[in-house]
Amino acid sequence: MNSDRAERIYRRLLVLLPATLRQEARDELLEVFVEAHTRATARGRAAVVRFWLLTFADIAVTSVAERQSQRRRRDEYGHPRPLSRSLTMRLTRSISNGVSDFRLAVRRLGKAPGWTLISSGTLAMGLAASVLATVLVRDVLLRPLPFPRSDRLVRILEVSANGGRWWPSFPNAADWRERARMFEGVGIADVPRVVPVTLDGRAVRVPVSRAAAGLFDTLGVRPVAGRLFADRESRPGGDPVALVSERFWRRDLASRPPGESTLGIGQEQFSVVGVLPASFRFLGDGGAWSDADVWTPLERDTNLGSRTTHGYHVVARLRDGMSLDQARVEMNHLVQMIKAGHGQPTQADTALLTPLQDVVIRSAREPLTWLIYAAGAVLFVSCLNLAAAILARGLNRGRELSVRLALGASRAIIARHLLVEAAALSLPGALLGTLTAGLALRIVRTSGAGMLPRVDEAALDGSAAALALGLAAVTTVLAGGIPALVLSRPALMARLRAHQATGPREHRRLWTGFVVAQVALTVLLLTGTGLLIRSFAAALAVDLGYNPRNVLAVDVALPESAYAEGSRRLSFYDSALDRLRSSPGIRSAGLTSVLPHVTSMHTSYTRRDAPDATGVLAGYRLVDTGYFETIGIPRGPGADRLVERGAAAVDRMLLDTLWGGDGALGDRVLNGFSNEPLTVTGIVGSVREWHQSSDGIGAVYVDFHRRPDRTQAMHFVVGHQGDRGAAVESVRQAIAAVDPMVPVTIEPLDMRVAESLGGRRLVLLLASGFGIAALLLASAGVYALVSFMVTRQLRESAIRLALGAGPSALRRRILVQGLVPAAAGAGLGLAMAVPAGRAMAAQLFQVQASDPAVLASAGAAVIAAAALASLMPARRAARVDPAAALRAE
Amino acid sequence: MQNRTKRPAVGAVLPHVPLRPVAFAVLASLADGSRPGIDVLEEVNTTMPGRPLLGPGTLYRLMRELRQTGLITRTGRGATRADGSRDERQAFHALTPLGVAVLRAEVARLRRTIELAGPALSTPER
């Protein structure tokens, strides 16, 4: 082995020594080694082997011994170790050290207010996103429903032999209430309907629901004032009484004691007997978590439908010691027994028991899970950003740090300084983040009501603030720890001193790694947001079966006093329709009992003359023929013959399911609720109702003149041309011309449609916010990287300029330095985006997880942001004055 | 060499005595003039009983300690060896007056120790 090679090996071995020793002794060690190696070689092979063995042992022994004596020296000269080793002494010592460190850090940060503000803001953004997402998850998904022992509550559905799930019918539910031993109680309620309620001589439209006996006991709800329904009130002919929500009580009843108010609903006056607590919510339309303002006893009504009339919410409380599985088995037995007992047609073959909480949060689970991942990504990006910022600052302070090291500060002390500085940054960051999250939560609560169940229950509290602090602490350790470890390496410090101009390569590599990771995460987030936007657009673009553009939905509340008789109501609607049709700016007008996207009770329909007919669920709509024209539902053969007695139009969906697509005209169907036989005289197009992304449900249309008893609450639809404001005014005048006392609510129909996109829209909103935040953070990261490198390379740039390099070449060089890590990050992010997209497939509608347009635009967005962020430092580098830069060095 | 400066006080010498065997060997190897590190290494490794003990690292740490306690000093590069040969590349080390005094004191101590132990050693076993 020649001596050059031996020397190279020995140089490598020296890395094992403590850095301080290596620096001071390297030359001397090498010269002794080389000489010794030469002499050993001269003595022969055995001597060389012995020599190498000795060398290895020597390095190991020296390394250990030196570290030990360094530690001993520190102990003796009293640097970081306290004089006494007693725990309390050490504790007070380190606290007072920490306090003075903190003061120092604050003073130092105060000297760079811009940097401090940006770094704190960066962290605040990440913390705000995380706190917001966590609070939403906690309060919407995880917090128990506001009922005592709410984990014992289950929702019950009927399951038919073919696996179809049905809201229970009243007779079945009443049987369960009476006979189910595995439940402590069974609560039955119908779906809240928005109807006119008169009080103190005025009419308001509020959601009104009906509760069967035992509902409130089952749920464990106690009134905040007054009492619940008495048994004698929950039967046909019982006294008309009502419970009101606390909100309604305060707002509309001026908090008068129960018993002093009466509410006019339909033709009856209900006396208010109690007030339900503000936290009380129950299942509403489509299983949404809603709050009816007025409750009346359900069983006062004598016709609650047959066993095939589905439209009730049933909730039961499991008896103590009864497991859900056990209850499921027993419930299925019971359903079978009941079916065998009555012998009537029913869809209830078995029953489905689901914990109530799962039902309520069903629509929120996917979006919120997605949201918390997104928030984590934002936090991680901001953490990386902060780490890079601290590292940059540390590198710029290289001289100061190396002086400290030279004066005997240990790595631990330097690392502690850096950590404390990170903590001083993250404390205001945590505060700012919590405040931002609080603000965002307020926006989400107001704009998200109705989009996400229970969103109004979400609140920022002490534990959310604690979470922000905890996250800030973790961020501090992560974001401050990495630079602290790197910067406190004495060897690197020394090299930093030596190569002040460019900075050690490993720092730049670490930093570039930060930028790559940031950009990758941002791309991931942007792809997710992009997919949501695309699928939202697809949901909006889906063929609804009608056209909500330029159509106004007009709700009217007919005062019960003046419109008690059905004939009066019919004449009001007829003359209002005439007036509307002749009003200026109005294209057409129609009337319906149910607007699209407002769910209502569905009833099962059977073909009357078909043998062993099975029921099919469909909606029942009272309309006039102008309705189809106004909202653009295609009219098939015979749609205009609706006005005939006993006539009905069915939509194509029902035509397909009940008649297999043909032969409906002239056939007769039976309404499972009223047993009303209807002759199909016309076919109309189907409307995609409920949620756009779900399959629609069929509908039966009957002329509203046929059922005057069910026309208390109707909606006009008014198609207009040109200006919407003018059309609204025309509508008001037209209705006021018929009866000025009728209150009117006017809303564009497409707004109603947008509302039905609910949770997805909220997630889209938040995800866009998170995506933009991440994009901002990542470009800030790229900007910081490039401008740092520019500062570091001032001298080099100056030399290049002095040697005749053009400013544009220099600019290009800098741009490339920013764009290369960005491109690498974008590639990495895109590679991760495809599997991540697949994971959120449940949130997507008609969009592929690997949608090329989304992937391309996410990549392009970050590259563009990186280019923009690199541009400014690049221009600065090109403008540098060579003479001044070289002199400064 | 010790004639050039004042002889160190006994109080300065005593704390360094007794010397560790390796430290003694290093000082002894420098007794007759300044030498480069490699020569010290060779000398110690040959004079010390048993296997070679010193490698460059251990030697360096030892000499640093001796330097810090003021027993030896660096004389710079390119010094002349006691035998008149010169070495341009190596750093040379030499005893300080204190080092000389300590070496002497240690030699004296060892000698006395041997004298005291002499009768015991000459007594036949058993």
mmCIF file of C-alpha atoms in Angstrom, chain A residues 10 21 24-25 27-29 31-33 35-36 39 43 50 54-55 58 61-62 65-66 69 73, chain B residues 37-39 41-42 45 52-58 60-61 64 67 74 77 81 89-91 93:
data_model
loop_
_atom_site.group_PDB
_atom_site.id
_atom_site.type_symbol
_atom_site.label_atom_id
_atom_site.label_comp_id
_atom_site.label_asym_id
_atom_site.label_seq_id
_atom_site.Cartn_x
_atom_site.Cartn_y
_atom_site.Cartn_z
ATOM 1 C CA TYR A 10 -6.261 7.790 7.789
ATOM 2 C CA LEU A 21 -9.619 17.587 18.315
ATOM 3 C CA GLU A 24 -6.466 21.292 16.055
ATOM 4 C CA ALA A 25 -4.502 18.063 15.593
ATOM 5 C CA ASP A 27 -1.803 18.192 10.570
ATOM 6 C CA GLU A 28 0.283 16.905 13.407
ATOM 7 C CA LEU A 29 -1.491 13.525 13.423
ATOM 8 C CA GLU A 31 2.654 13.858 9.774
ATOM 9 C CA VAL A 32 3.237 11.369 12.582
ATOM 10 C CA PHE A 33 1.054 8.832 10.822
ATOM 11 C CA GLU A 35 6.195 8.852 8.972
ATOM 12 C CA ALA A 36 5.178 5.886 11.121
ATOM 13 C CA ARG A 39 8.908 3.182 8.839
ATOM 14 C CA ARG A 43 10.169 -3.168 8.411
ATOM 15 C CA ARG A 50 0.627 -4.410 13.414
ATOM 16 C CA LEU A 54 -2.527 -0.072 16.330
ATOM 17 C CA THR A 55 -3.875 2.799 14.250
ATOM 18 C CA ASP A 58 -5.634 4.323 18.602
ATOM 19 C CA VAL A 61 -9.343 4.952 22.143
ATOM 20 C CA THR A 62 -8.558 8.557 21.376
ATOM 21 C CA ALA A 65 -11.028 9.370 25.742
ATOM 22 C CA GLU A 66 -11.210 12.802 24.200
ATOM 23 C CA SER A 69 -12.243 14.491 28.966
ATOM 24 C CA ARG A 73 -13.584 19.728 31.356
ATOM 25 C CA GLY B 37 6.623 13.382 17.307
ATOM 26 C CA ILE B 38 7.354 10.268 15.278
ATOM 27 C CA ASP B 39 10.638 9.735 17.110
ATOM 28 C CA LEU B 41 6.360 7.546 19.306
ATOM 29 C CA GLU B 42 9.012 5.050 18.239
ATOM 30 C CA ASN B 45 6.886 2.120 21.930
ATOM 31 C CA PRO B 52 3.271 -0.996 21.467
ATOM 32 C CA LEU B 53 0.775 1.212 23.252
ATOM 33 C CA LEU B 54 0.944 4.541 21.561
ATOM 34 C CA GLY B 55 -0.643 5.570 18.311
ATOM 35 C CA PRO B 56 -0.581 9.056 16.888
ATOM 36 C CA GLY B 57 -3.857 10.046 18.508
ATOM 37 C CA THR B 58 -2.982 8.862 21.991
ATOM 38 C CA TYR B 60 -1.051 13.698 20.564
ATOM 39 C CA ARG B 61 -3.446 13.853 23.479
ATOM 40 C CA ARG B 64 -1.098 18.167 24.537
ATOM 41 C CA ARG B 67 2.161 20.949 26.995
ATOM 42 C CA ARG B 74 6.838 22.842 20.668
ATOM 43 C CA ARG B 77 9.477 22.886 12.462
ATOM 44 C CA ARG B 81 17.921 16.683 16.246
ATOM 45 C CA ARG B 89 8.697 18.584 7.823
ATOM 46 C CA GLN B 90 8.086 17.498 11.372
ATOM 47 C CA ALA B 91 7.090 19.544 14.377
ATOM 48 C CA HIS B 93 9.003 18.898 20.862
#
